[in-house]
CSV table of C-alpha atoms in Angstrom, one decimal:
chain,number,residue,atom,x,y,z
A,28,UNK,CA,-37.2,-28.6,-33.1
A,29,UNK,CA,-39.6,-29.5,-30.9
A,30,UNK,CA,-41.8,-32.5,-29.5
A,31,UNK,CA,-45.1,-32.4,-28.8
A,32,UNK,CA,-47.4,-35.1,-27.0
A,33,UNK,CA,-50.5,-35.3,-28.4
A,34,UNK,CA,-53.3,-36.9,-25.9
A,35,UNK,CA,-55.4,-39.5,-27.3
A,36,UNK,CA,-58.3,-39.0,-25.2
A,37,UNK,CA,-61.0,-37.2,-27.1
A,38,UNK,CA,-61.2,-33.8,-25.2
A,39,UNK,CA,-58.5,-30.9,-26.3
A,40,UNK,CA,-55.2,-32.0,-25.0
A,41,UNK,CA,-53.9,-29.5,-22.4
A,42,UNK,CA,-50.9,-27.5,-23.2
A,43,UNK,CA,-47.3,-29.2,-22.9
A,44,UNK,CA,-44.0,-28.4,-23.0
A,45,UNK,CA,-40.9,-29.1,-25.9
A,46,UNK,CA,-38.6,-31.7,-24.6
A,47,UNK,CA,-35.5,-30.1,-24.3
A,48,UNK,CA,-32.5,-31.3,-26.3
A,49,UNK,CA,-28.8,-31.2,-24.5
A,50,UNK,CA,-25.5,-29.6,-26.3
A,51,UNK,CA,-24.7,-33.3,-26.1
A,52,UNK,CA,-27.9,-34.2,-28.2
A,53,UNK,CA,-27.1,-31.4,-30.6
A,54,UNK,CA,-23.3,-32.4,-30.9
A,55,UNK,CA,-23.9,-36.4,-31.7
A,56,UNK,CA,-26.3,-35.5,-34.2
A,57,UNK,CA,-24.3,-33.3,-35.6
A,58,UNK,CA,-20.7,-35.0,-35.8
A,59,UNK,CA,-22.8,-38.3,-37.1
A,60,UNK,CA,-24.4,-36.1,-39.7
A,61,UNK,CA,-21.2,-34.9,-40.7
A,62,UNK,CA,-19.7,-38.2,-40.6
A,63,UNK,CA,-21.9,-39.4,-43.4
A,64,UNK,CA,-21.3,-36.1,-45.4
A,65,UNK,CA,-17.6,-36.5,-45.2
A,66,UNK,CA,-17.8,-40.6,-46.3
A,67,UNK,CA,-20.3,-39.8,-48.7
A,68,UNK,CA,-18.9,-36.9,-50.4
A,69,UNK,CA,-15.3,-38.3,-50.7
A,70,UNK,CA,-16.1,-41.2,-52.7
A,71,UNK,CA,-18.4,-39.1,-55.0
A,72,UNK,CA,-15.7,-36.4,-55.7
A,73,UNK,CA,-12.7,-38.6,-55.6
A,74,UNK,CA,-12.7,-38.5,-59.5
A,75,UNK,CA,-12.9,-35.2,-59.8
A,76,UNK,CA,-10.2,-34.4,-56.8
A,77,UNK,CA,-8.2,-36.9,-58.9
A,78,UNK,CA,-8.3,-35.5,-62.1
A,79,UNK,CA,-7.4,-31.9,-60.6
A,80,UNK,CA,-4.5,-33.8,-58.9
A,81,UNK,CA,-3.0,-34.9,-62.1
A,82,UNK,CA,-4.2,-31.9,-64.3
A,83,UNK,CA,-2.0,-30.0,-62.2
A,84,UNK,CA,1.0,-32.6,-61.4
A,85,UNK,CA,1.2,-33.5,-65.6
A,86,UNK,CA,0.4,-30.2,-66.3
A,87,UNK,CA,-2.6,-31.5,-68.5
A,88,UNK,CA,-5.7,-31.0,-69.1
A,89,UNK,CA,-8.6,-31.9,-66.3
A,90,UNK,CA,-10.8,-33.4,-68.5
A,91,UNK,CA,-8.2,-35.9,-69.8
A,92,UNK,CA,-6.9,-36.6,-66.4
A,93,UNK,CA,-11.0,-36.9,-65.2
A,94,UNK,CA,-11.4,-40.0,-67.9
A,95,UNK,CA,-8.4,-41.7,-68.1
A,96,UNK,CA,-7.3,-44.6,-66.0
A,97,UNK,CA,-9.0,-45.7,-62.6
A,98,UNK,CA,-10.9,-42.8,-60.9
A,99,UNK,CA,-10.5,-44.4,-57.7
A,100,UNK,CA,-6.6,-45.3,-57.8
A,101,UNK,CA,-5.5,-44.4,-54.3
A,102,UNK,CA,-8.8,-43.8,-52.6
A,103,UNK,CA,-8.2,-46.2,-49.8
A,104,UNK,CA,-4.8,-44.2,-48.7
A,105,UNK,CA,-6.4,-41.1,-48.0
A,106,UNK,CA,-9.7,-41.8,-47.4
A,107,UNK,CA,-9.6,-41.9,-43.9
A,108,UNK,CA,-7.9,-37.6,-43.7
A,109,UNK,CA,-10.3,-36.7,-46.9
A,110,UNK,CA,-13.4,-38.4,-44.7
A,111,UNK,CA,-12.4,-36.2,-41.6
A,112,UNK,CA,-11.6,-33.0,-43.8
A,113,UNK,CA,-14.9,-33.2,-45.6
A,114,UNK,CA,-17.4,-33.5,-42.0
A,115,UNK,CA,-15.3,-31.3,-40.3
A,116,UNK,CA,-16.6,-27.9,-41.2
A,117,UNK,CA,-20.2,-29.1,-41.0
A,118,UNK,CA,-20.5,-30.8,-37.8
A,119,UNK,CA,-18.4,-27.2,-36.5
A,120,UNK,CA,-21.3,-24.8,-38.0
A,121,UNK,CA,-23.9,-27.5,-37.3
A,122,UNK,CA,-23.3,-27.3,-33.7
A,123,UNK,CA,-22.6,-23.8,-33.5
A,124,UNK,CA,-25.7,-23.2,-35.4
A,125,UNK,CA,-27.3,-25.1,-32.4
A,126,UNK,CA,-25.8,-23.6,-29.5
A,127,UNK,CA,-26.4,-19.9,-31.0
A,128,UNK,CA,-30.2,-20.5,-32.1
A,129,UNK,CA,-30.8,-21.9,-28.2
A,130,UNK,CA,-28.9,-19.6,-26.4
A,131,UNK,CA,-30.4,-16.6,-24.8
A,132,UNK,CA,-27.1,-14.5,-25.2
A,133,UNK,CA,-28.0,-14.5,-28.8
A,134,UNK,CA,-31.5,-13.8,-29.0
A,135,UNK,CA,-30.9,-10.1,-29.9
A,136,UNK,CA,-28.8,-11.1,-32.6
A,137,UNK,CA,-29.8,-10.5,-36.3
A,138,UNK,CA,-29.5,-13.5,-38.7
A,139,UNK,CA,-26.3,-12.0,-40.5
A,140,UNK,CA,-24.7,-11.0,-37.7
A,141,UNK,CA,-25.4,-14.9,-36.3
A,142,UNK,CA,-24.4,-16.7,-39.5
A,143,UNK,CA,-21.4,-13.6,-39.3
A,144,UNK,CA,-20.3,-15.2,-36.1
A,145,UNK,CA,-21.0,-19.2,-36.7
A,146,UNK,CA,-18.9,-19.0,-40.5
A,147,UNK,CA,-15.8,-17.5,-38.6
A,148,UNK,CA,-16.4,-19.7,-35.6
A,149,UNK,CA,-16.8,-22.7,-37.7
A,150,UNK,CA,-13.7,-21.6,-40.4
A,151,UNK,CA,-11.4,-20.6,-37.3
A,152,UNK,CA,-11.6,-24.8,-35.6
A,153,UNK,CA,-11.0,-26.2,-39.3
A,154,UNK,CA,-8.5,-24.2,-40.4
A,155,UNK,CA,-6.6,-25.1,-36.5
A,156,UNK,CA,-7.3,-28.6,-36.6
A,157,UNK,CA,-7.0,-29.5,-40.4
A,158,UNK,CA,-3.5,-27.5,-41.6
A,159,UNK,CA,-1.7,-30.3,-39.8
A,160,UNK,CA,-3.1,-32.7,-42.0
A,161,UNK,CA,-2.8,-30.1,-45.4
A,162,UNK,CA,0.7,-30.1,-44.4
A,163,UNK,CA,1.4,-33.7,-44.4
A,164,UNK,CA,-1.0,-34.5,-47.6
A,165,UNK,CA,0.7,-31.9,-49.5
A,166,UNK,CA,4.5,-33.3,-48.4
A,167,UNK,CA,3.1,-36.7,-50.0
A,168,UNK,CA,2.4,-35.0,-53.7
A,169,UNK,CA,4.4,-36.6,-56.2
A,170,UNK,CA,5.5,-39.7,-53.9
A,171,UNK,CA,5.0,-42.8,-54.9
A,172,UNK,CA,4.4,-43.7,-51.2
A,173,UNK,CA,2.2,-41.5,-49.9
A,174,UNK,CA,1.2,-42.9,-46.9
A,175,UNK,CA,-0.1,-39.8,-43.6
A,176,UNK,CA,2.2,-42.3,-41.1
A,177,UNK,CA,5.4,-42.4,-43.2
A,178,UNK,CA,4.8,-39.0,-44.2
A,179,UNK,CA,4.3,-37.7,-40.5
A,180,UNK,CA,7.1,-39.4,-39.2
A,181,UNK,CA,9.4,-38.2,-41.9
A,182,UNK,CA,8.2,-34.4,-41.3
A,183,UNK,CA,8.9,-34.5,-37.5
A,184,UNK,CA,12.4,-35.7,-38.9
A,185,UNK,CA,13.8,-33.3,-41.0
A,186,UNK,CA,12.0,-30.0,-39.4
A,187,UNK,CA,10.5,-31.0,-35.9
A,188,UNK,CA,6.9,-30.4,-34.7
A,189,UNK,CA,6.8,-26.2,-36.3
A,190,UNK,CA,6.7,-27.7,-39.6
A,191,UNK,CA,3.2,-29.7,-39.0
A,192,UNK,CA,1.8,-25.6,-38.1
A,193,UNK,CA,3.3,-24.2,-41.3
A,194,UNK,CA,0.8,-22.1,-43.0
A,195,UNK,CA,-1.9,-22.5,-40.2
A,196,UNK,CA,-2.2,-18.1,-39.8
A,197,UNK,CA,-3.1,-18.3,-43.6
A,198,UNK,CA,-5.2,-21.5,-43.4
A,199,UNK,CA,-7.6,-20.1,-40.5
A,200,UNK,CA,-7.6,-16.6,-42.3
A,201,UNK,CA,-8.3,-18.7,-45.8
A,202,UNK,CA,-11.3,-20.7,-43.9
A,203,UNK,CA,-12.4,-17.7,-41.5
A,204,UNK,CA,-12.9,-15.6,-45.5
A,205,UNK,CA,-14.6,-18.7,-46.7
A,206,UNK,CA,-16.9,-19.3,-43.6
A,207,UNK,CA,-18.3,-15.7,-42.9
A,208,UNK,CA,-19.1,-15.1,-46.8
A,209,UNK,CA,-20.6,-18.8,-47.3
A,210,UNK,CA,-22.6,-18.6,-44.3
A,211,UNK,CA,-23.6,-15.2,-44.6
A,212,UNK,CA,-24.7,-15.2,-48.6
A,213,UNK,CA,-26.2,-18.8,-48.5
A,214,UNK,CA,-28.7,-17.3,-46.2
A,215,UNK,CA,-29.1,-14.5,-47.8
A,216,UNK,CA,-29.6,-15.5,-51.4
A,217,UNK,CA,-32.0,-18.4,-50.5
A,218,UNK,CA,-34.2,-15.6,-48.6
A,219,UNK,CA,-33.7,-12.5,-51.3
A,220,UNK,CA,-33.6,-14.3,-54.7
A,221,UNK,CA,-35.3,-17.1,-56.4
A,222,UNK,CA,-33.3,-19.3,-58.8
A,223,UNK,CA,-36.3,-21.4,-59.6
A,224,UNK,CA,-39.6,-22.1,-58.0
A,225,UNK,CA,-38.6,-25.1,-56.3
A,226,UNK,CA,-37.6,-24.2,-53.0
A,227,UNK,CA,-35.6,-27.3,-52.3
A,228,UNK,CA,-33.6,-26.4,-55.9
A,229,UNK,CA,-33.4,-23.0,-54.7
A,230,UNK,CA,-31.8,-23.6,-51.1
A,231,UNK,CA,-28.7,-26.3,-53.6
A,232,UNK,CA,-28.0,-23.1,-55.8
A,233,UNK,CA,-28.2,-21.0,-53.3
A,234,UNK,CA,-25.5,-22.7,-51.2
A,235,UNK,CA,-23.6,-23.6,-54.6
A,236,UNK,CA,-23.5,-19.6,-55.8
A,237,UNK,CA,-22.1,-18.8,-52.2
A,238,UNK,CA,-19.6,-21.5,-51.9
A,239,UNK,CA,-18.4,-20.5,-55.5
A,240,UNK,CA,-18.4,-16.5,-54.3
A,241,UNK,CA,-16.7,-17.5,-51.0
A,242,UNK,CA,-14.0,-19.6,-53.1
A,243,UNK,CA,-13.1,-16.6,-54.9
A,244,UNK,CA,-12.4,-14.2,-52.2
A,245,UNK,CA,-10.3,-16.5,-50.0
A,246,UNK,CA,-8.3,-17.5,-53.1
A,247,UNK,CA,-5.7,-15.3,-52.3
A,248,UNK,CA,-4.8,-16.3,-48.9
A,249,UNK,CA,-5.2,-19.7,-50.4
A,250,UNK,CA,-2.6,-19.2,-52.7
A,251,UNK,CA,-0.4,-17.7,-49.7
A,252,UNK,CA,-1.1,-21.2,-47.7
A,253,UNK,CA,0.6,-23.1,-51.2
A,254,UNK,CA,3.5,-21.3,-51.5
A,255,UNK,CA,3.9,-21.3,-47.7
A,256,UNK,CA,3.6,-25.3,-48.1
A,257,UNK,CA,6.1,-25.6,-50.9
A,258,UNK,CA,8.8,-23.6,-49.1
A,259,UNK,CA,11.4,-26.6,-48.1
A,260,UNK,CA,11.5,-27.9,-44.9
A,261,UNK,CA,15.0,-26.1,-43.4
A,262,UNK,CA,13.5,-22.9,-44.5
A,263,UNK,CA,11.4,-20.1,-43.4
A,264,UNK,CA,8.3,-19.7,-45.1
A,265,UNK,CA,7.3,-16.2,-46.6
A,266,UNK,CA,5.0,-14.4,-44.4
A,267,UNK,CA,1.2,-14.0,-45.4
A,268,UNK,CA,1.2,-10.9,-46.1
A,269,UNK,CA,4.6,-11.1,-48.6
A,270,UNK,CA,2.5,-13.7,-50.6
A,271,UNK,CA,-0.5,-11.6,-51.4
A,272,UNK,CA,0.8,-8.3,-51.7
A,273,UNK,CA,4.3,-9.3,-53.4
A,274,UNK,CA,3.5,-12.7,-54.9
A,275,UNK,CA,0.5,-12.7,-56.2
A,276,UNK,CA,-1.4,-9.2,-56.7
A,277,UNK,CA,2.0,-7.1,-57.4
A,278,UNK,CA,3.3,-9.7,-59.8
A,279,UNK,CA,-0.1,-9.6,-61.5
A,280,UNK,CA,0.3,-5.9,-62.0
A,281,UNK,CA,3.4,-6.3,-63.8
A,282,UNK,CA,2.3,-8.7,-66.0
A,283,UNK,CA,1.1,-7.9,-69.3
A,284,UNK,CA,-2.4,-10.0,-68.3
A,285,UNK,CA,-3.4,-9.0,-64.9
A,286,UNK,CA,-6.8,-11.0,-64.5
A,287,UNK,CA,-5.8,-13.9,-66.3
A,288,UNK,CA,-2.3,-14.2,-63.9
A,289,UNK,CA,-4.6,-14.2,-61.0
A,290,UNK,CA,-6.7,-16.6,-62.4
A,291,UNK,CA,-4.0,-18.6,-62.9
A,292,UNK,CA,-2.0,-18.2,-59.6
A,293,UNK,CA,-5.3,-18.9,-57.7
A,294,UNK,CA,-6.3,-21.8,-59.8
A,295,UNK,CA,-10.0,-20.1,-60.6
A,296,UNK,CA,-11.6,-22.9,-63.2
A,297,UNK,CA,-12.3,-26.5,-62.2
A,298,UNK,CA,-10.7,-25.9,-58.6
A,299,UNK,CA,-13.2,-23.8,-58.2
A,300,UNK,CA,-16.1,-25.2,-59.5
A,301,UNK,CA,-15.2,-28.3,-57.4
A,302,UNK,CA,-15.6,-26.3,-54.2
A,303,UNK,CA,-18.8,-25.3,-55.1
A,304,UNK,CA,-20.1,-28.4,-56.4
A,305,UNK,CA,-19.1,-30.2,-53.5
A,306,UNK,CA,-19.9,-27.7,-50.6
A,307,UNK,CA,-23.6,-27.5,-52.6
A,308,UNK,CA,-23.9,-31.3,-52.2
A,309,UNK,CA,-22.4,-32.3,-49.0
A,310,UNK,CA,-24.6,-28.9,-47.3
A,311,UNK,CA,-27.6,-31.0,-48.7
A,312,UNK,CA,-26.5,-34.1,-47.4
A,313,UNK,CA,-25.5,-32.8,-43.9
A,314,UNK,CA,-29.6,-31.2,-44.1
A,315,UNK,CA,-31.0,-34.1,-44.8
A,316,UNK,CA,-29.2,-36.3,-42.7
A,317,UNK,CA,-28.9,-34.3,-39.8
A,318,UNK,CA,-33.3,-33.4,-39.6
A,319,UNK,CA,-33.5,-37.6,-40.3
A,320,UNK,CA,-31.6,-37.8,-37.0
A,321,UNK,CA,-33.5,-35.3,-35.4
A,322,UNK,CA,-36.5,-36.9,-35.9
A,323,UNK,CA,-35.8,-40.4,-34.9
A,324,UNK,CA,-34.3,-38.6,-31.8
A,325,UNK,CA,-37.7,-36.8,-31.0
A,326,UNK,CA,-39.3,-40.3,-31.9
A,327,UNK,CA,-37.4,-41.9,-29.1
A,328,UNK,CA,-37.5,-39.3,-26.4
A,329,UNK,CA,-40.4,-39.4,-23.6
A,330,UNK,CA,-41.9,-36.1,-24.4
A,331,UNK,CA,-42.0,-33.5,-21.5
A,332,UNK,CA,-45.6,-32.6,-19.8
C-alpha cells in the first residue's frame, strides 16, 4: 500500500516517495480489523454454534436444535472468549502477512512457500494462546453455570495450572494443519481456478473450498485434542499419537464401516460446513475491513516527498 502526493500545480509532478507504514501501523490495523471479525462473526454464527452444541449434547438432530427455542440463549456468557477466538487467527496471519510482504529477508521467497510459512506461523500463536481457553469452555459443557471465572478457578482446584495446557501439542499441530493448507490453497485456488466470473465471488469460494479442505485434514488431531479434553481431571491424558493411530484410524479399520466411523468420530457434516462457512465470511470481513483502515490511515498521513 502506498501513498502518493499528487501536486496540484499544473506541470508534471516530480517523483515522490511511499510513506512508509510501521510494524506498529500494520499491527493496530490488523488487531482492530480482527476485532470487528471476531464481534461480527460471533453473533452471526451463534445459532448455528448453538445448534451444533445441542445436536451433539441431546444427541439430536442439528436442524431441530438450529430452530427451536432462542438462538441466542447464552450468547452474553461467552461472548467475550468466542470474540477473542474468532479475531485471533486473523489479526496473527494479517500481521505476519505484513511483516513478510515488507521484509527483505523474504523477497526471494515464492508465494507458497510465504503463505507455507505465515499459515504455520499464524496456526502455531492460536493454537498456544487459545487451548487455555478450549480447555475451560469445554470443562463448562453440560453445566448449568457455565461461567470462564468459576470455571477457571475450579480447574486450577482440582488439577493445578498443567490442566489449563492439556491438549495444547495437539491443538498447535490441529491449527499449524489447518493454517499451512488454508493459507496455501486459498491462494492457490483463487489464482488457478475460477468458480465464477466474479472475482470478488471467486476469492469467498475460494477461501470457503480451502477452509472446508483444511477442516478435513486436521480432523484427526482434532479429534485427539477432544478426547484429550474429556480425560478427567486426576488423570493422564492419552498421548497424540495413541489417539490417531489407536483411537481413531485403527478402530475404524476394525469396524465393519471404515469411512463412515471416521466421519463420525471426526464430526465431518455440519461441523464442518460451519468452519468453512465461517472462515469464508469472517476472511471477507477481515479484507474489507482491514483495506477500509488502510485507507483512512493513508488519508491521514502527511505523505513523504
Amino acid at each position: 500500500y502506498f501513498i502518493v502526493a499528487m501536486s496540484k500545480e499544473a506541470a508534471p509532478p516530480a517523483p515522490v516517495a511511499p510513506a512508509s507504514r510501521s510494524a506498529v501501523d500494520y499491527l493496530n490495523v490488523n488487531f482492530v480489523a480482527g476485532l470487528v471479525t471476531g464481534v461480527t462473526t460471533t453473533g452471526l454464527f451463534n445459532p448455528w454454534d448453538r445448534g451444533i452444541y445441542l445436536s451433539v449434547k441431546n444427541k439430536t438432530s442439528f436442524l431441530s436444535e438450529l430452530v427451536k427455542g432462542n438462538p441466542y440463549h447464552g450468547f452474553t456468557q461467552s461472548i467475550v472468549q468466542r470474540t477473542f477466538s474468532g479475531m485471533l487467527y486473523f489479526a496473527f496471519a494479517g500481521q505476519i502477512r505484513s511483516f513478510v510482504e515488507e521484509h527483505e529477508m523474504f523477497e526471494n521467497a515464492n508465494e507458497m512457500q510465504r503463505n507455507f510459512l505465515i499459515g504455520s506461523a499464524a496456526g502455531t500463536m492460536n493454537g498456544l494462546i487459545l487451548n487455555q481457553l478450549s480447555v475451560v469452555k469445554y470443562y463448562t459443557w453440560g453445566k448449568e453455570n457455565r461461567y470462564f471465572v468459576k470455571a477457571t478457578r475450579d480447574i486450577w482446584r482440582k488439577g493445578g495450572l498443567r490442566v489449563l495446557f492439556k491438549g495444547v501439542n495437539a491443538t498447535i499441530t490441529r491449527d499449524i494443519v489447518f493454517g499451512i493448507i488454508y493459507e496455501v490453497s486459498r491462494h492457490k485456488l483463487t489464482s488457478k481456478i475460477r468458480f465464477v466470473d466474479n472475482e470478488e465471488t471467486n476469492t469467498i469460494l475460494s477461501n470457503l473450498t480451502a477452509a472446508a479442505v483444511a477442516t478435513v485434514a486436521s480432523g484427526p488431531f482434532n479429534f485427539a485434542r477432544n478426547v484429550k479434553y474429556a480425560t478427567p481431571l486426576s488423570k493422564k491424558p492419552p498421548t497424540t499419537f495413541h489417539c490417531v493411530y489407536r483411537l481413531l484410524f485403527l478402530d475404524a479399520l476394525r469396524s465393519q464401516q471404515p469411512l463412515r466411523h471416521l466421519q463420525e468420530r471426526m464430526r465431518v457434516g455440519w461441523g464442518t460446513a460451519r468452519v468453512a462457512v465461517g472462515m469464508a465470511t469472517a476472511q471477507f470481513l477481515f479484507d474489507k475491513v482491514k483495506t477500509t483502515l488502510l485507507r483512512l490511515q493513508s488519508g491521514s498521513q502527511p505523505a513523504e516527498t
